[in-house]
């Protein structure tokens, strides 16, 4: 990835800035040639990210935050329907509380960041910064839940968390501090908990597929890959064709009664006896924005699905030398006004110190789905020219049908981005039966659907046998959507009878 990352990276004008010196615009790297550098360049040039002087920490600029906020608005409305309430719990947690649930913290401990000083003096005891909030919240669940009438308890908080990762930091995808929502719920029965796990997973699918236009597979994690503190883990899994890696998009866990036991979260049931609650937790993060960038971006920069684009339509005046610039400006303003009145996010680029051509590249780099150009000829013909970001198609549209045409085009772009991404993802899925086929598919950067025996030893064995520079292969998930498994099908890795189809591959 980026050369200067550790020291603050991209800001200081590296070699590629010289390539297009008249405009300082354009992309130096190509998606298919150097994916890592291409990604860094896209997120910086589109003004989503600014690199920061702490490795693995990034500034999220409005172009990134506004996308996150659009998704948040959808998710908050869904939480309301579910009667999930907003909370905010503290950022800090004592060592004692953090360590309370041993299975949970074990394995994660190296990533926990600690505050040890205030000013020059040592704190009496170090305080951890939350990597997740189970141990922060659950002592209070124990206090707040007394009777069956206190259930279900449904909390959500939008916050930052810190995980001090050491492997290859990447904006959005793997950062040491990130933003998420974490939902934590408690129920009287397992049935209610089970139902919510899948309901939330479906919301995550919608965020990825219907907002970000990124195809995902819903499924269940294996015992080895699940959240160790819980009962079972479900997830939505995306795939990045360029790197041949799977990426977990969001998780929805059923925690069972494990935390209830550790934190003594019990309620008096209708018959007057005490029972432990059933709990869930679920989260999606700013990583989702990065997956979207990787999926749709191209050699001109970012490509935004209309549903999450902060600006869906950018209007650019194209004044010719002796044209009536006032009339053109007026037409541009009324276009933006008409679109805004119809609930379309439209904006006008009136800057006079940049040429129309420069503005085209600028807004292409920022991924705005639709560009409207208005020049003297358009004015005379009572039309505007529309240019699609996803495929470059140009069409002249009469001003009277502006709003319906824009709506239709934006819908078409959203659909086209999803369908194209799904075709590319599907072309990467390889169904295999044997170990040899598995290794060939893995080396061809595939997302592998394989019959296996569902044994942890075999899963560990696959990890060991595929260890190497690019990282080992592992299970991504066991998809809910299971193809038929003919009787007598054998596990690709062990040769034992296969029990299910699972996705395997390298991953982020
Ligand atoms: C890193 C350090 C300490 C993941 C960690 O997925 C603890 C953890 O518990 C940790 N990394 N996890 C698992 C998080 C599980 C769960 N928490 C609530 C979620 C959804 C939201």
Short mmCIF file of C-alpha atoms and ligand atoms in Angstrom, two decimals:
data_model
loop_
_atom_site.label_atom_id
_atom_site.label_comp_id
_atom_site.label_asym_id
_atom_site.label_seq_id
_atom_site.Cartn_x
_atom_site.Cartn_y
_atom_site.Cartn_z
CA UNK A 1 0.00 0.00 0.00
CA UNK A 2 0.88 3.63 0.17
CA UNK A 3 4.55 4.34 0.76
CA UNK A 4 4.40 7.15 3.26
CA UNK A 5 1.54 5.85 5.37
CA UNK A 6 3.30 5.54 8.69
CA UNK A 7 4.45 9.13 8.63
CA UNK A 8 1.23 10.72 7.56
CA UNK A 9 1.26 9.54 3.98
CA UNK A 10 -0.50 11.16 1.15
CA UNK A 11 -0.63 14.78 2.06
CA UNK A 12 2.75 16.05 1.10
CA UNK A 13 2.79 15.90 -2.69
CA UNK A 14 4.49 12.70 -3.80
CA UNK A 15 5.66 11.65 -7.22
CA UNK A 16 2.22 11.26 -8.77
CA UNK A 17 1.15 14.83 -8.15
CA UNK A 18 3.46 15.91 -11.00
CA UNK A 19 1.76 13.80 -13.64
CA UNK A 20 -0.96 16.23 -14.66
CA UNK A 21 0.59 19.47 -13.67
CA UNK A 22 -1.73 21.96 -15.36
CA UNK A 23 -4.72 20.79 -13.38
CA UNK A 24 -3.34 18.64 -10.53
CA UNK A 25 -6.29 16.39 -11.25
CA UNK A 26 -6.64 12.80 -12.25
CA UNK A 27 -5.60 9.42 -10.97
CA UNK A 28 -2.03 8.15 -11.21
CA UNK A 29 -2.83 4.52 -10.40
CA UNK A 30 -5.15 2.09 -12.15
CA UNK A 31 -7.51 -0.22 -10.28
CA UNK A 32 -6.28 -3.34 -12.08
CA UNK A 33 -2.57 -2.45 -11.97
CA UNK A 34 -2.00 -1.45 -8.35
CA UNK A 35 -5.15 -1.88 -6.33
CA UNK A 36 -3.66 -0.79 -3.00
CA UNK A 37 -2.27 2.51 -4.25
CA UNK A 38 -5.38 3.05 -6.37
CA UNK A 39 -7.58 2.73 -3.26
CA UNK A 40 -5.48 5.19 -1.23
CA UNK A 41 -5.56 7.62 -4.12
CA UNK A 42 -9.35 7.36 -4.59
CA UNK A 43 -10.21 7.98 -0.95
CA UNK A 44 -7.83 10.95 -0.76
CA UNK A 45 -8.57 12.57 -4.14
CA UNK A 46 -12.33 12.23 -3.70
CA UNK A 47 -11.92 14.16 -0.43
CA UNK A 48 -13.31 11.35 1.72
CA UNK A 49 -10.12 10.83 3.72
CA UNK A 50 -7.15 12.85 4.87
CA UNK A 51 -4.21 10.89 6.22
CA UNK A 52 -3.21 11.63 9.81
CA UNK A 53 0.12 11.48 11.60
CA UNK A 54 -0.83 8.40 13.63
CA UNK A 55 -0.67 5.22 11.57
CA UNK A 56 -4.08 3.58 11.19
CA UNK A 57 -6.01 6.76 12.06
CA UNK A 58 -7.70 8.82 9.38
CA UNK A 59 -9.67 12.04 9.13
CA UNK A 60 -13.16 11.36 7.79
CA UNK A 61 -14.11 14.38 5.69
CA UNK A 62 -17.69 15.43 4.84
CA UNK A 63 -17.71 13.36 1.63
CA UNK A 64 -17.31 10.22 3.77
CA UNK A 65 -19.35 11.35 6.79
CA UNK A 66 -22.36 12.35 4.71
CA UNK A 67 -22.52 8.85 3.21
CA UNK A 68 -22.32 7.35 6.69
CA UNK A 69 -25.06 9.73 7.85
CA UNK A 70 -27.40 8.71 5.02
CA UNK A 71 -27.07 5.07 6.06
CA UNK A 72 -27.45 6.06 9.70
CA UNK A 73 -30.72 7.82 8.93
CA UNK A 74 -32.12 4.64 7.39
CA UNK A 75 -30.87 2.47 10.22
CA UNK A 76 -32.14 4.78 12.97
CA UNK A 77 -35.63 4.71 11.43
CA UNK A 78 -35.51 0.90 11.45
CA UNK A 79 -34.32 0.88 15.07
CA UNK A 80 -37.32 3.03 15.98
CA UNK A 81 -39.67 0.47 14.41
CA UNK A 82 -37.93 -2.24 16.45
CA UNK A 83 -38.33 -0.14 19.62
CA UNK A 84 -34.57 -0.06 20.13
CA UNK A 85 -33.64 2.95 22.29
CA UNK A 86 -30.62 5.25 21.95
CA UNK A 87 -27.98 5.17 24.70
CA UNK A 88 -24.49 6.44 25.27
CA UNK A 89 -22.08 4.53 27.50
CA UNK A 90 -18.61 5.78 28.46
CA UNK A 91 -15.51 5.34 26.32
CA UNK A 92 -13.45 4.00 29.24
CA UNK A 93 -13.55 0.70 31.08
CA UNK A 94 -11.61 -0.58 34.07
CA UNK A 95 -9.33 -3.57 33.71
CA UNK A 96 -11.38 -5.49 36.22
CA UNK A 97 -14.62 -5.12 34.28
CA UNK A 98 -13.00 -5.63 30.88
CA UNK A 99 -11.56 -8.98 32.01
CA UNK A 100 -14.78 -10.21 33.54
CA UNK A 101 -15.81 -12.42 30.63
CA UNK A 102 -12.62 -14.39 29.91
CA UNK A 103 -13.61 -16.19 26.66
CA UNK A 104 -14.66 -12.89 25.26
CA UNK A 105 -11.50 -10.93 25.85
CA UNK A 106 -9.03 -13.77 25.31
CA UNK A 107 -7.37 -13.42 21.94
CA UNK A 108 -8.43 -9.78 21.65
CA UNK A 109 -6.26 -8.56 24.56
CA UNK A 110 -3.26 -7.45 22.41
CA UNK A 111 -5.51 -4.97 20.57
CA UNK A 112 -6.78 -3.16 23.65
CA UNK A 113 -5.42 0.40 24.08
CA UNK A 114 -4.84 1.73 27.61
CA UNK A 115 -4.67 5.17 29.20
CA UNK A 116 -1.98 5.14 31.87
CA UNK A 117 -1.33 8.80 32.66
CA UNK A 118 -2.99 12.11 33.30
CA UNK A 119 -0.54 14.90 32.69
CA UNK A 120 2.79 13.69 34.06
CA UNK A 121 1.48 11.42 36.79
CA UNK A 122 0.55 7.76 36.47
CA UNK A 123 -3.08 6.85 36.99
CA UNK A 124 -3.77 4.69 40.00
CA UNK A 125 -4.83 1.93 37.65
CA UNK A 126 -4.71 1.90 33.84
CA UNK A 127 -8.04 2.42 32.08
CA UNK A 128 -8.91 0.68 28.81
CA UNK A 129 -10.49 2.39 25.79
CA UNK A 130 -13.54 0.40 24.63
CA UNK A 131 -12.85 -2.05 21.79
CA UNK A 132 -16.56 -3.01 22.05
CA UNK A 133 -19.01 -2.38 24.90
CA UNK A 134 -20.30 -5.71 26.25
CA UNK A 135 -18.42 -5.34 29.52
CA UNK A 136 -19.24 -1.64 29.76
CA UNK A 137 -22.97 -2.18 29.40
CA UNK A 138 -23.81 -5.51 30.96
CA UNK A 139 -23.21 -4.63 34.63
CA UNK A 140 -26.00 -2.08 34.15
CA UNK A 141 -28.23 -4.55 32.36
CA UNK A 142 -27.92 -6.60 35.52
CA UNK A 143 -29.05 -3.62 37.58
CA UNK A 144 -31.86 -2.50 35.26
CA UNK A 145 -33.44 -5.90 34.59
CA UNK A 146 -35.44 -7.23 37.55
CA UNK A 147 -38.68 -8.64 36.25
CA UNK A 148 -40.10 -10.00 32.98
CA UNK A 149 -41.75 -6.59 32.68
CA UNK A 150 -38.29 -5.03 32.14
CA UNK A 151 -37.84 -7.18 29.03
CA UNK A 152 -37.02 -6.93 26.24
CA UNK A 153 -34.29 -4.36 26.85
CA UNK A 154 -33.07 -2.94 23.55
CA UNK A 155 -30.10 -0.56 23.38
CA UNK A 156 -28.17 0.96 20.56
CA UNK A 157 -25.29 3.38 20.57
CA UNK A 158 -23.47 5.15 17.75
CA UNK A 159 -19.89 5.65 18.80
CA UNK A 160 -16.20 5.18 18.13
CA UNK A 161 -14.20 2.15 19.21
CA UNK A 162 -10.45 1.54 19.29
CA UNK A 163 -8.66 -1.68 18.33
CA UNK A 164 -4.90 -1.29 18.15
CA UNK A 165 -4.29 -3.50 15.13
CA UNK A 166 -0.80 -4.16 13.85
CA UNK A 167 -1.48 -5.55 10.41
CA UNK A 168 -1.59 -3.32 7.36
CA UNK A 169 -3.91 -0.40 8.21
CA UNK A 170 -6.23 0.67 5.37
CA UNK A 171 -8.68 3.60 5.41
CA UNK A 172 -12.21 2.44 6.33
CA UNK A 173 -11.28 -1.24 5.97
CA UNK A 174 -8.89 -1.63 8.87
CA UNK A 175 -8.34 1.46 11.03
CA UNK A 176 -7.34 1.64 14.68
CA UNK A 177 -10.29 3.83 15.54
CA UNK A 178 -13.57 3.42 13.71
CA UNK A 179 -17.22 4.40 13.97
CA UNK A 180 -20.08 1.95 14.34
CA UNK A 181 -23.45 1.32 15.82
CA UNK A 182 -23.53 -1.41 18.41
CA UNK A 183 -26.87 -2.90 19.33
CA UNK A 184 -27.23 -4.87 22.58
CA UNK A 185 -30.53 -6.53 23.48
CA UNK A 186 -31.88 -8.84 26.17
CA UNK A 187 -34.96 -11.08 25.93
CA UNK A 188 -36.89 -13.51 28.08
CA UNK A 189 -36.78 -16.25 25.45
CA UNK A 190 -34.33 -17.67 22.93
CA UNK A 191 -37.01 -17.53 20.22
CA UNK A 192 -37.25 -13.75 20.45
CA UNK A 193 -33.46 -13.43 20.36
CA UNK A 194 -33.18 -15.76 17.35
CA UNK A 195 -35.77 -13.79 15.45
CA UNK A 196 -34.05 -10.47 16.08
CA UNK A 197 -30.65 -11.80 14.95
CA UNK A 198 -32.09 -12.49 11.50
CA UNK A 199 -34.14 -9.31 11.36
CA UNK A 200 -31.04 -7.21 11.97
CA UNK A 201 -29.02 -9.26 9.49
CA UNK A 202 -31.64 -8.45 6.86
CA UNK A 203 -31.24 -4.73 7.65
CA UNK A 204 -27.50 -5.11 7.09
CA UNK A 205 -28.17 -6.82 3.76
CA UNK A 206 -30.35 -3.85 2.80
CA UNK A 207 -27.64 -1.34 3.73
CA UNK A 208 -25.13 -3.19 1.55
CA UNK A 209 -27.31 -4.20 -1.39
CA UNK A 210 -29.94 -1.46 -1.56
CA UNK A 211 -27.90 1.54 -0.43
CA UNK A 212 -24.27 0.75 -1.20
CA UNK A 213 -25.15 -1.50 -4.19
CA UNK A 214 -22.72 -4.12 -2.89
CA UNK A 215 -23.82 -7.78 -3.18
CA UNK A 216 -23.46 -9.79 0.04
CA UNK A 217 -24.11 -13.34 1.22
CA UNK A 218 -25.98 -13.91 4.44
CA UNK A 219 -24.75 -16.84 6.46
CA UNK A 220 -23.51 -18.32 9.69
CA UNK A 221 -19.95 -18.31 10.96
CA UNK A 222 -18.31 -21.59 11.95
CA UNK A 223 -17.60 -22.38 15.61
CA UNK A 224 -14.01 -21.33 15.00
CA UNK A 225 -14.85 -17.99 13.38
CA UNK A 226 -17.80 -16.99 15.56
CA UNK A 227 -17.55 -14.42 18.36
CA UNK A 228 -16.10 -16.56 21.14
CA UNK A 229 -18.22 -14.98 23.84
CA UNK A 230 -21.48 -15.84 22.08
CA UNK A 231 -23.68 -18.74 21.04
CA UNK A 232 -23.65 -18.24 17.27
CA UNK A 233 -22.68 -15.51 14.81
CA UNK A 234 -24.34 -14.54 11.56
CA UNK A 235 -22.83 -12.14 9.04
CA UNK A 236 -23.11 -10.56 5.64
CA UNK A 237 -20.02 -11.27 3.57
CA UNK A 238 -18.83 -9.25 0.58
CA UNK A 239 -16.04 -10.06 -1.85
CA UNK A 240 -13.42 -7.84 -3.49
CA UNK A 241 -12.61 -9.33 -6.92
CA UNK A 242 -9.41 -7.33 -7.41
CA UNK A 243 -7.70 -8.77 -4.36
CA UNK A 244 -9.63 -12.03 -4.29
CA UNK A 245 -10.52 -11.47 -0.66
CA UNK A 246 -13.73 -11.92 1.25
CA UNK A 247 -14.66 -9.20 3.70
CA UNK A 248 -17.07 -9.36 6.61
CA UNK A 249 -19.62 -6.59 6.12
CA UNK A 250 -21.49 -6.69 9.43
CA UNK A 251 -22.29 -9.18 12.17
CA UNK A 252 -25.35 -10.11 14.16
CA UNK A 253 -24.69 -12.38 17.14
CA UNK A 254 -26.86 -14.41 19.41
CA UNK A 255 -24.95 -14.34 22.69
CA UNK A 256 -27.11 -16.98 24.33
CA UNK A 257 -26.92 -16.86 28.15
CA UNK A 258 -23.16 -16.70 28.44
CA UNK A 259 -22.95 -13.04 29.44
CA UNK A 260 -26.08 -13.36 31.56
CA UNK A 261 -24.20 -15.92 33.62
CA UNK A 262 -21.02 -13.83 33.96
CA UNK A 263 -22.82 -10.55 34.70
CA UNK A 264 -25.75 -12.01 36.60
CA UNK A 265 -28.45 -10.67 34.29
CA UNK A 266 -31.61 -12.41 35.50
CA UNK A 267 -35.33 -11.69 35.69
CA UNK A 268 -38.27 -12.96 37.68
CA UNK A 269 -40.65 -14.76 35.32
CA UNK A 270 -44.44 -14.77 35.52
CA UNK A 271 -44.37 -17.75 37.89
CA UNK A 272 -42.07 -15.93 40.28
CA UNK A 273 -38.84 -17.85 39.64
CA UNK A 274 -35.52 -16.39 38.37
CA UNK A 275 -34.26 -17.00 34.85
CA UNK A 276 -31.30 -15.79 32.86
CA UNK A 277 -31.90 -13.49 29.89
CA UNK A 278 -31.07 -14.31 26.27
CA UNK A 279 -28.89 -11.67 24.61
CA UNK A 280 -27.89 -10.45 21.18
CA UNK A 281 -25.34 -7.95 19.92
CA UNK A 282 -24.88 -6.60 16.41
CA UNK A 283 -22.84 -3.98 14.59
CA UNK A 284 -21.90 -2.42 11.30
CA UNK A 285 -19.10 0.06 10.87
CA UNK A 286 -17.48 2.70 8.66
CA UNK A 287 -15.81 -0.28 6.94
CA UNK A 288 -18.98 -0.48 4.82
CA UNK A 289 -17.99 2.78 3.09
CA UNK A 290 -14.62 1.29 2.14
CA UNK A 291 -16.21 -1.85 0.71
CA UNK A 292 -18.42 0.37 -1.46
CA UNK A 293 -15.40 2.36 -2.70
CA UNK A 294 -13.51 -0.84 -3.58
CA UNK A 295 -16.55 -2.33 -5.34
CA UNK A 296 -17.56 0.52 -7.64
CA UNK A 297 -14.54 2.82 -8.01
CA UNK A 298 -12.78 2.99 -11.39
CA UNK A 299 -9.73 4.59 -13.03
CA UNK A 300 -11.36 8.02 -12.89
CA UNK A 301 -11.93 7.75 -9.13
CA UNK A 302 -14.90 7.18 -6.90
CA UNK A 303 -18.27 5.96 -8.26
CA UNK A 304 -21.16 6.56 -5.85
CA UNK A 305 -24.50 4.75 -5.85
CA UNK A 306 -27.19 7.49 -6.04
CA UNK A 307 -28.88 6.37 -2.82
CA UNK A 308 -25.82 7.25 -0.73
CA UNK A 309 -24.34 10.08 -2.82
CA UNK A 310 -24.20 13.35 -0.83
CA UNK A 311 -24.66 15.10 -4.18
CA UNK A 312 -26.65 13.08 -6.71
CA UNK A 313 -26.59 15.64 -9.52
CA UNK A 314 -23.92 18.26 -10.15
CA UNK A 315 -24.86 21.08 -12.50
CA UNK A 316 -22.02 22.72 -14.44
CA UNK A 317 -22.43 25.87 -16.53
CA UNK A 318 -20.61 25.73 -19.88
CA UNK A 319 -20.28 29.35 -21.02
CA UNK A 320 -18.77 29.91 -24.47
CA UNK A 321 -16.81 33.07 -25.22
CA UNK A 322 -19.61 35.37 -26.35
CA UNK A 323 -22.52 33.44 -24.85
CA UNK A 324 -25.04 34.99 -22.49
CA UNK A 325 -23.41 33.85 -19.25
CA UNK A 326 -26.14 35.40 -17.10
CA UNK A 327 -28.83 33.38 -18.85
CA UNK A 328 -26.77 30.19 -18.54
CA UNK A 329 -26.23 30.82 -14.86
CA UNK A 330 -29.96 31.44 -14.44
CA UNK A 331 -30.81 28.16 -16.18
CA UNK A 332 -28.34 26.30 -13.95
CA UNK A 333 -29.81 27.83 -10.79
CA UNK A 334 -33.36 27.02 -11.77
CA UNK A 335 -32.32 23.43 -12.62
CA UNK A 336 -30.81 22.97 -9.14
CA UNK A 337 -33.86 24.59 -7.57
CA UNK A 338 -36.33 22.34 -9.43
CA UNK A 339 -34.38 19.20 -8.55
CA UNK A 340 -33.96 20.19 -4.88
CA UNK A 341 -37.69 20.90 -4.62
CA UNK A 342 -38.30 17.32 -5.77
CA UNK A 343 -36.07 15.91 -3.05
CA UNK A 344 -33.09 15.24 -5.32
CA UNK A 345 -29.69 16.18 -3.87
CA UNK A 346 -28.43 18.62 -6.50
CA UNK A 347 -25.71 21.26 -6.43
CA UNK A 348 -24.21 23.87 -8.72
CA UNK A 349 -20.50 24.43 -9.35
CA UNK A 350 -20.29 28.18 -9.98
CA UNK A 351 -16.55 28.56 -9.42
CA UNK A 352 -15.15 30.91 -12.03
CA UNK A 353 -11.47 30.09 -11.60
CA UNK A 354 -11.92 26.54 -12.99
CA UNK A 355 -12.77 25.46 -16.54
CA UNK A 356 -15.76 23.20 -17.25
CA UNK A 357 -13.33 20.40 -18.20
CA UNK A 358 -11.56 20.66 -14.85
CA UNK A 359 -14.92 20.54 -13.07
CA UNK A 360 -15.94 17.42 -15.02
CA UNK A 361 -12.83 15.58 -13.77
CA UNK A 362 -13.26 16.92 -10.25
CA UNK A 363 -16.82 15.66 -9.86
CA UNK A 364 -16.02 12.41 -11.64
CA UNK A 365 -13.26 11.84 -9.13
CA UNK A 366 -15.77 12.46 -6.33
CA UNK A 367 -18.11 9.93 -7.92
CA UNK A 368 -21.22 12.11 -8.37
CA UNK A 369 -23.71 9.85 -10.22
CA UNK A 370 -25.06 12.39 -12.70
CA UNK A 371 -23.64 15.54 -14.30
CA UNK A 372 -25.79 18.16 -15.99
CA UNK A 373 -24.09 20.51 -18.44
CA UNK A 374 -25.83 23.66 -19.61
CA UNK A 375 -24.36 25.72 -22.49
CA UNK A 376 -25.70 28.20 -25.08
CA UNK A 377 -27.02 25.47 -27.37
CA UNK A 378 -28.89 23.75 -24.52
CA UNK A 379 -30.35 27.10 -23.54
CA UNK A 380 -31.58 27.77 -27.07
CA UNK A 381 -33.11 24.28 -27.36
CA UNK A 382 -34.67 24.32 -23.87
CA UNK A 383 -32.72 21.20 -22.95
CA UNK A 384 -29.89 20.06 -20.70
CA UNK A 385 -27.16 17.51 -21.29
CA UNK A 386 -26.88 14.68 -18.78
CA UNK A 387 -23.79 12.51 -18.36
CA UNK A 388 -23.79 9.33 -16.29
CA UNK A 389 -20.79 8.61 -14.04
CA UNK A 390 -21.23 4.82 -14.14
CA UNK A 391 -20.99 4.34 -17.93
CA UNK A 392 -20.28 7.79 -19.40
CA UNK A 393 -23.52 7.75 -21.44
CA UNK A 394 -24.72 11.18 -22.57
CA UNK A 395 -28.30 12.21 -23.22
CA UNK A 396 -30.01 15.53 -24.05
CA UNK A 397 -33.19 16.01 -22.05
CA UNK A 398 -35.93 18.62 -22.57
CA UNK A 399 -36.21 20.91 -19.56
CA UNK A 400 -39.91 20.10 -19.12
CA UNK A 401 -39.14 16.45 -18.30
CA UNK A 402 -36.12 17.23 -16.11
CA UNK A 403 -37.30 15.72 -12.84
CA UNK A 404 -38.71 12.46 -14.21
CA UNK A 405 -35.64 11.91 -16.40
CA UNK A 406 -33.25 12.52 -13.50
CA UNK A 407 -35.25 10.16 -11.28
CA UNK A 408 -35.22 7.46 -13.94
CA UNK A 409 -31.50 7.89 -14.59
CA UNK A 410 -30.59 7.79 -10.88
CA UNK A 411 -32.66 4.61 -10.43
CA UNK A 412 -31.01 3.14 -13.51
CA UNK A 413 -27.53 3.94 -12.19
CA UNK A 414 -28.30 2.42 -8.79
CA UNK A 415 -29.55 -0.76 -10.46
CA UNK A 416 -26.71 -0.93 -12.96
CA UNK A 417 -24.06 -0.57 -10.24
CA UNK A 418 -25.59 -3.38 -8.22
CA UNK A 419 -26.08 -5.69 -11.20
CA UNK A 420 -22.56 -5.08 -12.48
CA UNK A 421 -21.09 -5.68 -9.02
CA UNK A 422 -23.14 -8.84 -8.64
CA UNK A 423 -22.04 -10.18 -12.01
CA UNK A 424 -18.39 -9.52 -11.12
CA UNK A 425 -18.82 -11.16 -7.72
CA UNK A 426 -20.67 -14.14 -9.18
CA UNK A 427 -17.93 -14.60 -11.77
CA UNK A 428 -15.52 -15.01 -8.82
CA UNK A 429 -17.54 -17.76 -7.13
CA UNK A 430 -16.18 -21.20 -7.90
CA UNK A 431 -17.92 -24.36 -6.84
CA UNK A 432 -15.32 -27.06 -6.16
CA UNK A 433 -15.31 -30.69 -5.01
CA UNK A 434 -11.67 -31.66 -4.44
CA UNK A 435 -8.55 -30.30 -2.75
CA UNK A 436 -6.79 -29.80 -6.10
CA UNK A 437 -9.69 -27.78 -7.44
CA UNK A 438 -9.70 -25.81 -4.19
CA UNK A 439 -6.02 -24.84 -4.50
CA UNK A 440 -6.40 -23.83 -8.15
CA UNK A 441 -9.44 -21.68 -7.34
CA UNK A 442 -7.66 -20.11 -4.36
CA UNK A 443 -4.67 -19.17 -6.52
CA UNK A 444 -7.09 -17.69 -9.05
CA UNK A 445 -8.46 -15.35 -6.33
CA UNK A 446 -11.83 -17.05 -6.17
CA UNK A 447 -14.52 -17.10 -3.54
CA UNK A 448 -14.89 -20.83 -3.11
CA UNK A 449 -18.08 -22.72 -2.40
CA UNK A 450 -17.10 -26.14 -1.13
CA UNK A 451 -18.75 -29.16 0.46
CA UNK A 452 -17.20 -29.87 3.85
CA UNK A 453 -17.61 -32.00 6.92
CA UNK A 454 -18.06 -29.09 9.36
CA UNK A 455 -15.23 -30.21 11.64
CA UNK A 456 -13.01 -27.71 13.41
CA UNK A 457 -9.91 -29.89 13.02
CA UNK A 458 -10.35 -29.86 9.26
CA UNK A 459 -10.83 -26.09 9.25
CA UNK A 460 -7.57 -25.67 11.18
CA UNK A 461 -5.89 -28.06 8.79
CA UNK A 462 -7.01 -26.01 5.75
CA UNK A 463 -5.59 -22.90 7.41
CA UNK A 464 -2.28 -24.64 8.03
CA UNK A 465 -2.06 -26.11 4.52
CA UNK A 466 -2.72 -22.74 2.84
CA UNK A 467 -0.43 -20.62 5.00
CA UNK A 468 1.74 -18.28 2.96
CA UNK A 469 2.61 -14.76 2.00
CA UNK A 470 -0.94 -13.84 1.03
CA UNK A 471 -2.43 -15.20 4.25
CA UNK A 472 -4.23 -18.49 4.85
CA UNK A 473 -7.63 -19.44 3.49
CA UNK A 474 -10.50 -19.73 5.93
CA UNK A 475 -14.24 -20.12 6.02
CA UNK A 476 -16.10 -16.88 5.23
CA UNK A 477 -19.51 -18.25 6.18
CA UNK A 478 -21.95 -21.08 5.64
CA UNK A 479 -24.54 -19.38 3.43
CA UNK A 480 -28.21 -19.65 4.43
CA UNK A 481 -28.89 -20.15 0.75
CA UNK A 482 -27.59 -23.75 0.48
CA UNK A 483 -27.35 -25.50 -2.90
CA UNK A 484 -28.52 -29.10 -2.94
CA UNK A 485 -25.98 -31.47 -1.40
CA UNK A 486 -26.30 -34.83 -3.18
CA UNK A 487 -26.03 -37.86 -0.94
CA UNK A 488 -22.50 -39.26 -0.83
CA UNK A 489 -20.82 -35.89 -1.47
CA UNK A 490 -17.46 -35.80 0.29
CA UNK A 491 -15.64 -33.00 2.10
CA UNK A 492 -13.10 -31.32 -0.21
CA UNK A 493 -10.47 -31.26 2.52
CA UNK A 494 -10.96 -34.41 4.62
CA UNK A 495 -12.76 -36.84 2.29
CA UNK A 496 -15.34 -37.48 5.04
CA UNK A 497 -19.05 -37.17 4.25
CA UNK A 498 -19.90 -33.51 3.61
CA UNK A 499 -22.54 -31.88 5.82
CA UNK A 500 -22.89 -28.47 4.15
CA UNK A 501 -21.68 -26.01 1.57
CA UNK A 502 -19.47 -23.24 2.92
CA UNK A 503 -17.67 -20.25 1.41
CA UNK A 504 -13.88 -20.29 1.72
CA UNK A 505 -11.22 -17.85 0.66
CA UNK A 506 -8.61 -15.37 1.72
CA UNK A 507 -10.08 -12.48 3.59
CA UNK A 508 -9.54 -9.01 5.02
C1 LIG B 1 -10.94 -6.42 20.14
C2 LIG B 1 -10.48 -6.16 21.42
C3 LIG B 1 -11.24 -6.51 22.51
C4 LIG B 1 -13.78 -7.92 18.56
C5 LIG B 1 -12.16 -7.04 19.96
O1 LIG B 1 -19.27 -7.99 16.85
C6 LIG B 1 -12.45 -7.14 22.35
C7 LIG B 1 -12.93 -7.41 21.09
O2 LIG B 1 -14.92 -8.41 21.78
C8 LIG B 1 -14.20 -8.06 20.85
N1 LIG B 1 -12.60 -7.31 18.71
N2 LIG B 1 -14.57 -8.28 19.59
C9 LIG B 1 -15.86 -8.92 19.31
C10 LIG B 1 -16.98 -7.94 19.25
C11 LIG B 1 -18.28 -8.63 19.35
C12 LIG B 1 -19.54 -7.79 19.17
N3 LIG B 1 -19.62 -6.63 20.01
C13 LIG B 1 -20.79 -5.81 19.89
C14 LIG B 1 -19.84 -7.45 17.78
C15 LIG B 1 -20.99 -6.57 17.53
C16 LIG B 1 -21.11 -5.43 18.48
#
